[in-house]
Coordinates of C-alpha atoms in Angstrom, one line a residue:
Chain A
X1 CA -24.8 -81.1 235.8
X2 CA -27.9 -79.7 237.4
X3 CA -31.4 -80.6 236.5
X4 CA -34.9 -79.7 238.0
X5 CA -37.8 -82.0 237.3
X6 CA -41.5 -81.1 237.4
X7 CA -43.4 -84.3 236.8
X8 CA -46.7 -82.8 236.3
X9 CA -47.5 -80.4 233.4
X10 CA -51.1 -79.8 234.4
X11 CA -52.6 -79.8 237.8
X12 CA -56.3 -79.3 238.4
X13 CA -58.0 -78.6 241.9
X14 CA -61.2 -77.3 243.3
X15 CA -61.3 -74.0 245.3
X16 CA -60.6 -74.7 248.8
X17 CA -58.6 -78.0 248.1
X18 CA -55.1 -78.5 249.1
X19 CA -52.5 -78.4 246.4
X20 CA -48.9 -79.6 246.0
X21 CA -46.8 -79.0 243.0
X22 CA -44.0 -81.3 242.8
X23 CA -40.4 -80.5 242.2
X24 CA -37.2 -82.7 242.2
X25 CA -33.8 -81.7 241.6
X26 CA -30.3 -83.0 240.7
X27 CA -27.3 -81.2 242.0
X28 CA -24.1 -82.2 243.6
X29 CA -23.5 -79.5 245.8
X30 CA -25.7 -77.3 248.1
X31 CA -28.4 -75.8 245.7
X32 CA -30.5 -72.9 246.4
X33 CA -34.2 -73.5 245.3
X34 CA -36.8 -71.3 244.1
X35 CA -40.3 -71.1 243.0
X36 CA -41.3 -68.6 240.2
X37 CA -44.9 -68.0 239.1
X38 CA -46.5 -66.6 236.0
X39 CA -49.9 -65.4 236.0
X40 CA -51.9 -64.9 232.9
X41 CA -50.4 -62.0 230.8
X42 CA -47.9 -61.1 233.4
X43 CA -44.0 -61.6 233.5
X44 CA -42.3 -64.3 235.5
X45 CA -42.0 -63.3 239.1
X46 CA -40.3 -65.1 242.3
X47 CA -43.0 -66.7 244.6
X48 CA -40.5 -67.9 247.2
X49 CA -37.1 -69.1 247.9
X50 CA -36.1 -71.7 250.3
X51 CA -33.4 -69.7 252.3
X52 CA -35.9 -67.3 253.4
X53 CA -38.3 -70.2 254.8
X54 CA -41.2 -67.7 254.4
X55 CA -44.9 -68.3 253.4
X56 CA -46.2 -66.4 250.6
X57 CA -49.5 -66.1 249.5
X58 CA -50.2 -69.2 251.7
X59 CA -47.7 -71.2 249.7
X60 CA -44.8 -72.9 251.6
X61 CA -42.0 -75.0 250.5
X62 CA -39.5 -77.2 252.2
X63 CA -36.1 -78.2 250.9
X64 CA -35.7 -82.0 251.5
X65 CA -32.0 -82.7 250.8
X66 CA -32.7 -86.4 251.5
X67 CA -35.1 -86.8 248.8
X68 CA -33.8 -83.9 246.8
X69 CA -37.3 -82.3 246.7
X70 CA -38.6 -78.9 246.9
X71 CA -42.5 -79.3 246.7
X72 CA -44.9 -76.4 246.7
X73 CA -47.8 -76.5 249.1
X74 CA -50.9 -74.7 249.9
X75 CA -53.5 -76.0 252.4
X76 CA -56.7 -74.2 250.7
X77 CA -56.3 -73.3 246.8
X78 CA -58.0 -70.0 245.6
X79 CA -58.9 -69.3 242.0
X80 CA -56.3 -66.5 241.8
X81 CA -53.6 -69.2 242.4
X82 CA -54.3 -70.4 238.8
X83 CA -50.8 -69.8 237.0
X84 CA -47.8 -71.4 235.5
X85 CA -45.4 -72.3 238.3
X86 CA -41.8 -73.1 237.9
X87 CA -39.3 -74.6 240.1
X88 CA -35.6 -73.3 239.9
X89 CA -32.3 -74.0 241.0
X90 CA -29.3 -72.1 241.2
X91 CA -25.8 -73.8 241.9
X92 CA -23.4 -72.0 244.4
X93 CA -20.7 -70.9 241.9
X94 CA -22.7 -70.0 238.9
X95 CA -23.3 -66.5 239.5
X96 CA -27.0 -67.2 240.2
X97 CA -28.1 -68.5 236.9
X98 CA -31.3 -70.4 237.4
X99 CA -32.1 -73.8 235.8
X100 CA -35.6 -74.3 235.4
X101 CA -38.0 -77.1 235.5
X102 CA -40.6 -77.6 232.5
X103 CA -43.3 -75.7 234.7
X104 CA -46.8 -77.0 236.0
X105 CA -49.9 -75.3 235.0
X106 CA -52.2 -75.1 238.0
X107 CA -55.9 -74.5 237.5
X108 CA -58.1 -73.8 240.5
X109 CA -61.9 -74.5 239.6
X110 CA -64.6 -72.5 241.6
Chain B
X1 CA -42.7 -48.7 235.1
X2 CA -39.5 -49.3 236.7
X3 CA -39.4 -52.9 235.8
X4 CA -37.1 -54.6 233.4
X5 CA -38.1 -53.5 229.9
X6 CA -37.4 -55.4 226.6
X7 CA -37.8 -54.0 223.1
X8 CA -39.3 -55.0 220.7
X9 CA -42.0 -57.1 222.3
X10 CA -42.5 -59.0 219.2
X11 CA -40.2 -59.7 216.1
X12 CA -41.1 -61.6 212.9
X13 CA -38.1 -62.1 210.7
X14 CA -37.3 -64.3 207.7
X15 CA -34.6 -67.0 207.9
X16 CA -31.2 -65.7 207.4
X17 CA -31.8 -62.2 208.5
X18 CA -30.1 -60.8 211.6
X19 CA -32.2 -59.6 214.7
X20 CA -31.1 -57.7 217.7
X21 CA -32.9 -57.2 221.0
X22 CA -32.6 -54.8 223.8
X23 CA -33.0 -55.3 227.4
X24 CA -32.9 -52.4 230.1
X25 CA -32.6 -53.7 233.6
X26 CA -33.6 -52.3 236.8
X27 CA -31.2 -49.3 237.7
X28 CA -28.3 -50.2 239.8
X29 CA -28.8 -54.0 239.1
X30 CA -25.4 -55.1 238.2
X31 CA -26.3 -58.7 237.2
X32 CA -28.0 -59.3 233.9
X33 CA -29.1 -62.6 232.5
X34 CA -30.5 -63.8 229.0
X35 CA -32.9 -66.7 228.9
X36 CA -34.6 -68.5 226.2
X37 CA -37.9 -70.2 226.4
X38 CA -39.5 -72.4 223.7
X39 CA -43.0 -73.7 223.8
X40 CA -43.9 -76.0 226.7
X41 CA -40.4 -75.6 228.3
X42 CA -38.9 -73.8 231.1
X43 CA -36.5 -71.0 230.5
X44 CA -33.1 -71.9 229.5
X45 CA -29.9 -69.9 230.6
X46 CA -28.1 -68.4 227.8
X47 CA -25.6 -65.8 229.1
X48 CA -24.8 -63.9 232.3
X49 CA -23.4 -60.3 232.8
X50 CA -21.9 -58.7 235.8
X51 CA -21.5 -55.1 235.1
X52 CA -20.0 -54.8 231.7
X53 CA -18.2 -58.4 231.7
X54 CA -19.7 -61.4 230.1
X55 CA -18.8 -64.0 232.8
X56 CA -20.7 -66.9 231.7
X57 CA -22.1 -68.4 228.3
X58 CA -24.3 -71.5 227.9
X59 CA -23.2 -74.0 225.2
X60 CA -26.8 -73.1 223.7
X61 CA -25.3 -69.9 222.7
X62 CA -24.0 -70.8 219.1
X63 CA -21.6 -68.8 217.1
X64 CA -24.7 -66.8 215.5
X65 CA -25.4 -65.5 219.0
X66 CA -23.7 -62.5 220.6
X67 CA -24.5 -60.5 223.5
X68 CA -23.1 -57.2 224.9
X69 CA -23.5 -54.9 227.8
X70 CA -21.0 -52.0 226.9
X71 CA -21.6 -49.7 229.7
X72 CA -22.9 -52.0 232.3
X73 CA -26.4 -50.8 232.0
X74 CA -28.5 -52.1 229.0
X75 CA -27.8 -55.3 227.0
X76 CA -28.3 -56.4 223.3
X77 CA -28.7 -59.9 222.1
X78 CA -28.0 -60.2 218.4
X79 CA -28.8 -63.4 216.5
X80 CA -27.3 -63.5 213.1
X81 CA -28.4 -65.7 210.0
X82 CA -31.7 -66.7 212.0
X83 CA -33.0 -70.1 211.6
X84 CA -36.3 -71.6 212.4
X85 CA -35.3 -73.2 215.3
X86 CA -34.6 -69.8 216.9
X87 CA -37.9 -68.9 217.3
X88 CA -38.7 -68.7 221.0
X89 CA -39.4 -66.2 223.7
X90 CA -36.1 -64.3 224.9
X91 CA -36.2 -63.2 228.6
X92 CA -34.1 -60.8 230.2
X93 CA -33.4 -60.7 234.0
X94 CA -31.7 -58.6 236.2
X95 CA -30.4 -59.0 240.0
X96 CA -29.1 -56.5 242.6
X97 CA -25.6 -56.8 244.0
X98 CA -26.2 -56.7 247.7
X99 CA -28.5 -58.2 250.3
X100 CA -30.9 -61.0 250.3
X101 CA -32.8 -59.7 247.3
X102 CA -29.5 -60.6 245.1
X103 CA -31.0 -64.1 244.9
X104 CA -34.1 -62.8 243.3
X105 CA -34.1 -62.1 239.5
X106 CA -36.6 -59.7 238.0
X107 CA -37.8 -60.7 234.7
X108 CA -38.8 -58.3 231.7
X109 CA -41.8 -59.2 229.6
X110 CA -39.9 -61.0 226.9
X111 CA -39.3 -60.6 223.2
X112 CA -41.1 -63.2 221.2
X113 CA -39.1 -64.1 218.0
X114 CA -40.7 -65.9 215.0
X115 CA -38.5 -67.0 212.1
X116 CA -40.5 -67.8 208.9

């Protein structure tokens, strides 16, 4: 079975502060990990995926297979980063279906 | 708007009634997914289509739920004899067949179902 855990439902930081949204997963094979974001009144959209190892909007995430984690980080948070963030996992033989965590609401205060 | 569209956006129905939702994916996306999201939870996978073939169904999809994608384009999700526990946001997503972007799912705005 595959599972994604986001331990923090709410996370508040001040503008300019570093932010880290935690994600841990459980999967027996080699997973594909993603971060999806939902801004207020917008649809769910992909933020980044581990295979591309890219930085989007200043966010990065490193897959740590030893700790089974895929934490999302940004060194200097901006007010426009306030949103709901979901960590998601796709198993290798499951046609790309996603298993989502419960989500973390990030609020960046001015 | 060339993104994934879903209709209706909101549906209020009485317990025991049948409801049907429609999803129009992005053109040329051969993969289509349905998810359900309840309050405070992340989306949960319901079913997956590759072209017109329904290749995977979650155990969450009881006998009252049925989904179709008859011509490999739009898809419908029907819930028969609705129950209050069916109240949720139903999300549709599509994904292209080739290239790196096949890993990305493009989500629709969702249909919010309220069963009274």
